[in-house]
Short mmCIF file of C-alpha atoms (C1' of nucleotides) in Angstrom, two decimals:
data_model
loop_
_atom_site.label_atom_id
_atom_site.label_comp_id
_atom_site.label_asym_id
_atom_site.label_seq_id
_atom_site.Cartn_x
_atom_site.Cartn_y
_atom_site.Cartn_z
CA MET A 1 104.18 232.59 81.20
CA ARG A 2 104.97 229.55 79.22
CA ARG A 3 102.00 227.94 77.55
CA ALA A 4 101.35 224.29 77.04
CA LEU A 5 102.28 222.91 73.63
CA GLN A 6 98.61 222.47 73.04
CA ILE A 7 96.92 225.80 73.47
CA ILE A 8 94.22 225.72 76.07
CA ASN A 9 91.17 227.86 75.66
CA TYR A 10 89.53 228.47 78.98
CA ASN A 11 86.18 230.12 79.10
CA ASP A 12 86.05 233.87 79.54
CA ASP A 13 84.91 233.83 83.14
CA THR A 14 87.86 231.68 84.09
CA GLU A 15 90.31 233.93 82.29
CA GLU A 16 88.80 237.02 83.83
CA LEU A 17 88.85 235.63 87.33
CA ALA A 18 92.45 234.51 86.92
CA ARG A 19 93.37 237.95 85.61
CA TYR A 20 91.89 239.74 88.59
CA ALA A 21 93.34 237.23 91.01
CA LYS A 22 96.77 237.61 89.49
CA ALA A 23 96.61 241.37 89.92
CA LEU A 24 95.68 240.85 93.57
CA GLY A 25 98.44 238.30 94.00
CA HIS A 26 100.99 240.65 95.48
CA PRO A 27 100.83 242.21 98.95
CA THR A 28 101.97 245.60 97.72
CA ARG A 29 99.11 245.76 95.23
CA ILE A 30 96.64 244.73 97.91
CA GLU A 31 97.91 247.53 100.11
CA ILE A 32 97.72 250.01 97.27
CA LEU A 33 94.09 249.07 96.72
CA LYS A 34 93.33 249.29 100.43
CA TYR A 35 94.92 252.70 100.43
CA LEU A 36 92.79 253.72 97.47
CA GLU A 37 89.70 252.41 99.21
CA ASN A 38 90.36 254.63 102.19
CA GLN A 39 91.49 257.72 100.35
CA SER A 40 89.07 257.09 97.50
CA CYS A 41 91.88 258.38 95.29
CA CYS A 42 95.58 259.16 95.43
CA PHE A 43 98.61 260.24 93.48
CA THR A 44 101.59 258.08 92.64
CA GLY A 45 103.72 260.31 94.82
CA ASP A 46 101.56 259.58 97.85
CA LEU A 47 102.25 255.90 97.49
CA VAL A 48 105.97 256.44 97.03
CA GLU A 49 105.98 258.09 100.44
CA VAL A 50 103.93 255.35 102.05
CA PHE A 51 105.84 252.36 100.69
CA PRO A 52 109.58 251.79 101.00
CA LEU A 53 109.81 251.10 97.30
CA ALA A 54 111.31 252.98 94.40
CA GLN A 55 109.05 255.24 92.38
CA SER A 56 109.53 253.07 89.34
CA THR A 57 108.42 250.01 91.27
CA ILE A 58 105.25 251.71 92.49
CA SER A 59 104.56 252.87 88.96
CA GLN A 60 104.91 249.32 87.73
CA HIS A 61 102.44 247.99 90.28
CA LEU A 62 99.99 250.72 89.33
CA LYS A 63 100.38 249.73 85.71
CA GLU A 64 99.48 246.16 86.51
CA LEU A 65 96.43 247.18 88.47
CA LYS A 66 95.46 249.46 85.62
CA ASP A 67 96.01 246.74 83.02
CA ALA A 68 93.86 244.40 85.06
CA GLY A 69 91.21 247.11 85.04
CA LEU A 70 91.00 247.54 88.78
CA ILE A 71 92.09 251.16 88.83
CA GLN A 72 92.13 254.08 86.48
CA GLY A 73 94.25 257.20 86.17
CA GLU A 74 93.00 260.70 85.67
CA LEU A 75 95.22 263.55 84.54
CA LYS A 76 95.43 266.22 87.18
CA PRO A 77 98.51 268.14 86.02
CA PRO A 78 101.14 267.93 87.07
CA LYS A 79 100.02 264.80 88.84
CA ILE A 80 97.96 261.75 88.01
CA LYS A 81 95.08 260.84 90.23
CA TYR A 82 94.42 257.16 90.58
CA CYS A 83 91.04 255.85 91.63
CA ILE A 84 89.42 252.48 91.81
CA ASN A 85 87.61 251.57 88.61
CA GLN A 86 84.14 251.23 90.05
CA GLU A 87 82.68 249.28 87.19
CA ASN A 88 85.36 246.63 87.06
CA TRP A 89 85.67 246.59 90.81
CA THR A 90 82.05 245.56 91.05
CA LYS A 91 82.58 243.10 88.25
CA ALA A 92 85.51 241.52 90.08
CA LYS A 93 83.56 241.47 93.31
CA LEU A 94 80.72 239.59 91.63
CA ILE A 95 83.00 237.14 89.87
CA PHE A 96 84.77 236.26 93.08
CA GLU A 97 81.46 236.02 94.88
CA SER A 98 79.99 233.65 92.36
CA PHE A 99 83.18 231.61 92.35
CA PHE A 100 83.11 231.12 96.09
CA LYS A 101 79.37 230.78 96.30
CA LYS A 102 79.33 227.76 94.05
CA HIS A 103 80.64 225.47 96.66
CA ASP A 104 77.91 226.41 99.08
CA TYR A 105 75.09 225.93 96.60
CA THR A 106 76.18 223.36 94.10
CA THR A 107 72.85 223.35 92.34
CA ALA A 108 73.25 227.01 91.53
CA TYR A 109 76.35 226.26 89.50
CA LEU A 110 75.78 226.29 85.80
CA PRO A 111 79.11 225.68 84.08
CA LYS A 112 79.62 226.97 80.60
CA THR A 113 81.69 224.03 79.45
CA MET B 1 110.09 236.90 93.92
CA ARG B 2 112.66 239.51 94.54
CA ARG B 3 112.16 241.52 97.67
CA ALA B 4 112.87 245.17 98.19
CA LEU B 5 116.17 246.00 99.83
CA GLN B 6 114.19 247.12 102.81
CA ILE B 7 112.04 244.24 103.95
CA ILE B 8 108.38 245.14 104.02
CA ASN B 9 106.16 243.65 106.65
CA TYR B 10 102.58 243.74 105.52
CA ASN B 11 99.88 242.82 107.93
CA ASP B 12 98.70 239.25 108.04
CA ASP B 13 95.39 239.85 106.30
CA THR B 14 97.17 241.41 103.38
CA GLU B 15 99.63 238.56 103.10
CA GLU B 16 96.88 236.00 103.34
CA LEU B 17 94.72 237.66 100.73
CA ALA B 18 97.68 237.98 98.39
CA ARG B 19 98.53 234.32 98.94
CA TYR B 20 95.04 233.15 98.06
CA ALA B 21 94.83 235.51 95.12
CA LYS B 22 98.15 234.32 93.79
CA ALA B 23 96.98 230.72 93.94
CA LEU B 24 93.89 231.73 91.98
CA GLY B 25 95.99 233.67 89.49
CA HIS B 26 96.19 230.98 86.85
CA PRO B 27 93.30 229.76 84.69
CA THR B 28 94.25 226.11 85.06
CA ARG B 29 94.04 226.35 88.83
CA ILE B 30 90.69 228.09 88.61
CA GLU B 31 89.41 225.27 86.42
CA ILE B 32 90.78 222.65 88.79
CA LEU B 33 88.91 224.29 91.64
CA LYS B 34 85.73 224.53 89.61
CA TYR B 35 86.10 220.87 88.79
CA LEU B 36 86.55 220.08 92.47
CA GLU B 37 83.50 222.14 93.31
CA ASN B 38 81.39 220.07 90.96
CA GLN B 39 82.84 216.67 91.76
CA SER B 40 83.33 217.57 95.39
CA CYS B 41 86.52 215.54 95.12
CA CYS B 42 88.76 214.02 92.49
CA PHE B 43 92.00 212.19 91.83
CA THR B 44 95.03 213.62 90.09
CA GLY B 45 94.48 211.15 87.27
CA ASP B 46 91.01 212.56 86.60
CA LEU B 47 92.48 215.97 86.01
CA VAL B 48 95.21 214.64 83.76
CA GLU B 49 92.46 213.29 81.53
CA VAL B 50 90.49 216.52 81.58
CA PHE B 51 93.36 218.92 80.89
CA PRO B 52 95.76 218.71 77.98
CA LEU B 53 98.68 219.03 80.35
CA ALA B 54 101.38 216.67 81.52
CA GLN B 55 100.82 214.77 84.75
CA SER B 56 103.75 216.58 86.32
CA THR B 57 102.25 219.92 85.45
CA ILE B 58 98.91 219.04 87.02
CA SER B 59 100.70 217.79 90.07
CA GLN B 60 102.54 221.07 90.34
CA HIS B 61 99.34 223.09 90.17
CA LEU B 62 97.80 220.85 92.82
CA LYS B 63 100.83 221.47 95.01
CA GLU B 64 100.37 225.20 94.74
CA LEU B 65 96.72 224.98 95.62
CA LYS B 66 97.62 222.74 98.52
CA ASP B 67 100.38 225.08 99.70
CA ALA B 68 97.95 227.97 99.58
CA GLY B 69 95.62 225.90 101.71
CA LEU B 70 92.74 225.80 99.26
CA ILE B 71 92.72 222.05 98.77
CA GLN B 72 93.80 219.01 100.70
CA GLY B 73 94.83 215.52 99.71
CA GLU B 74 93.59 212.34 101.28
CA LEU B 75 95.30 209.00 100.81
CA LYS B 76 92.98 206.57 99.07
CA PRO B 77 95.44 203.93 97.91
CA PRO B 78 96.52 203.59 95.32
CA LYS B 79 95.24 207.07 94.54
CA ILE B 80 95.08 210.40 96.27
CA LYS B 81 91.76 212.08 96.65
CA TYR B 82 91.80 215.85 96.49
CA CYS B 83 89.07 217.91 98.03
CA ILE B 84 88.54 221.55 98.71
CA ASN B 85 89.76 222.55 102.14
CA GLN B 86 86.47 223.70 103.55
CA GLU B 87 87.90 225.67 106.42
CA ASN B 88 90.34 227.71 104.37
CA TRP B 89 87.90 227.99 101.51
CA THR B 90 85.48 229.74 103.82
CA LYS B 91 88.33 231.80 105.17
CA ALA B 92 89.33 232.88 101.69
CA LYS B 93 85.74 233.62 100.80
CA LEU B 94 85.38 235.88 103.82
CA ILE B 95 88.68 237.64 103.24
CA PHE B 96 87.78 238.41 99.64
CA GLU B 97 84.31 239.50 100.69
CA SER B 98 85.60 241.88 103.30
CA PHE B 99 88.19 243.20 100.87
CA PHE B 100 85.60 244.02 98.25
CA LYS B 101 82.98 245.13 100.72
CA LYS B 102 85.17 247.86 102.10
CA HIS B 103 84.67 250.07 99.16
CA ASP B 104 80.92 249.89 99.47
CA TYR B 105 80.84 250.62 103.17
CA THR B 106 83.87 252.62 104.02
CA THR B 107 82.84 253.02 107.63
CA ALA B 108 82.93 249.28 108.09
CA TYR B 109 86.63 249.26 107.30
CA LEU B 110 88.81 248.94 110.33
CA PRO B 111 92.39 248.82 109.11
CA LYS B 112 95.01 247.24 111.29
CA THR B 113 97.74 249.65 110.32
"C1'" DA C 1 111.81 278.05 74.44
"C1'" DT C 2 113.17 276.61 78.95
"C1'" DC C 3 112.65 274.88 83.42
"C1'" DC C 4 110.31 272.21 86.94
"C1'" DC C 5 107.54 268.70 88.71
"C1'" DT C 6 105.56 264.28 88.27
"C1'" DT C 7 105.12 259.86 86.34
"C1'" DA C 8 106.18 256.35 82.79
"C1'" DT C 9 109.42 253.63 80.57
"C1'" DC C 10 113.99 251.47 79.62
"C1'" DG C 11 117.70 248.41 80.74
"C1'" DC C 12 119.38 245.36 83.73
"C1'" DA C 13 119.71 241.57 87.39
"C1'" DA C 14 117.78 238.15 90.20
"C1'" DA C 15 113.99 235.42 91.62
"C1'" DT C 16 109.66 232.84 90.41
"C1'" DA C 17 106.52 230.54 87.60
"C1'" DT C 18 105.18 227.34 84.02
"C1'" DA C 19 105.77 223.53 81.34
"C1'" DC C 20 107.85 219.15 79.93
"C1'" DG C 21 109.98 214.34 80.19
"C1'" DA C 22 112.25 211.24 83.22
"C1'" DT C 23 112.80 209.37 87.55
"C1'" DT C 24 111.65 208.32 92.20
"C1'" DG C 25 108.63 207.02 95.93
"C1'" DA C 26 104.66 205.03 98.05
"C1'" DT C 27 101.20 201.52 98.30
"C1'" DT C 28 98.54 197.46 96.73
"C1'" DG C 29 98.24 193.10 94.95
"C1'" DT C 30 100.46 188.75 93.32
"C1'" DA D 1 110.13 189.75 97.20
"C1'" DC D 2 108.27 191.48 92.89
"C1'" DA D 3 105.51 193.87 89.69
"C1'" DA D 4 101.99 197.29 88.80
"C1'" DT D 5 99.82 201.69 89.51
"C1'" DC D 6 99.56 206.36 90.71
"C1'" DA D 7 101.37 210.71 92.19
"C1'" DA D 8 105.35 213.54 93.59
"C1'" DT D 9 109.73 215.23 92.64
"C1'" DC D 10 113.94 216.23 89.87
"C1'" DG D 11 116.24 218.42 86.16
"C1'" DT D 12 115.86 221.50 82.53
"C1'" DA D 13 114.32 225.25 79.44
"C1'" DT D 14 111.93 229.41 78.85
"C1'" DA D 15 108.90 233.22 80.22
"C1'" DT D 16 107.38 236.28 83.55
"C1'" DT D 17 107.71 238.99 87.70
"C1'" DT D 18 109.86 242.03 90.83
"C1'" DG D 19 112.98 245.34 91.93
"C1'" DC D 20 116.34 249.11 91.15
"C1'" DG D 21 118.55 253.29 89.03
"C1'" DA D 22 118.61 256.08 85.04
"C1'" DT D 23 116.34 258.26 81.49
"C1'" DA D 24 112.43 259.88 78.84
"C1'" DA D 25 107.93 261.99 78.43
"C1'" DG D 26 104.05 265.01 79.53
"C1'" DG D 27 102.20 269.17 81.17
"C1'" DG D 28 102.21 273.77 83.53
"C1'" DA D 29 104.60 277.89 84.67
"C1'" DT D 30 108.20 281.41 83.84
#
DNA sequence: ATCCCTTATCGCAAATATACGATTGATTGT
DNA sequence: ACAATCAATCGTATATTTGCGATAAGGGAT
């Protein structure tokens, strides 16, 4: 994405929240995660059968979820088993929680900036 | 965004979550919301002073937040007062909560599909 | 080494997103 | 009616995203 002429340095929490949110910002990726939540894990091929999308497209969405840290792949030759990345999942959960909580309890909000 | 040749109809919850997440998927918009949380409300001009971005850029981000339903504008001539849209904010909060909760309590997950 | 299965990556096209400056539009006050 | 103020929109440039088909890459089995 194009950056402002003057580079803006947001604090880490903001960047992290935006990164997770961006990864969740597509219905297909939400559905993939919901699928993973139910199955606990799955293979790329499973998703290709579930979604009317090309294999390369599914792979791309998985890559984005992986890059965001929300899922992780495990080699199970000849397939790859994808699972939710528990650690980051919890992290994301907490970041979203704290973000939304702030408005309820303003006094609990301690901004970094 | 380009759609698949075969149109995919995701369920409403998925679309809504993705819509909120997409709106949150940019650090500037996160910061705007944090600012709104602290100030409870603000004018566009306030933000233009806070962020090193052009007025048109700020306005565009506000539009996206408004389109997503997260904020609302109120005419306070000659300015426009922006506040968080309480109703949708709560809605978003709950949708995110339920999305992240699912993995903790699988049995509580009742998928529509 | 070769083949097979599975998934990732490449190359391309089209749509969206992000940013800016300039202009328009709306409203208040003179 | 006119000017001033503030925010939205337009036009433009560039970057990113989304999707596809085709190809490459990795690993096991023959």
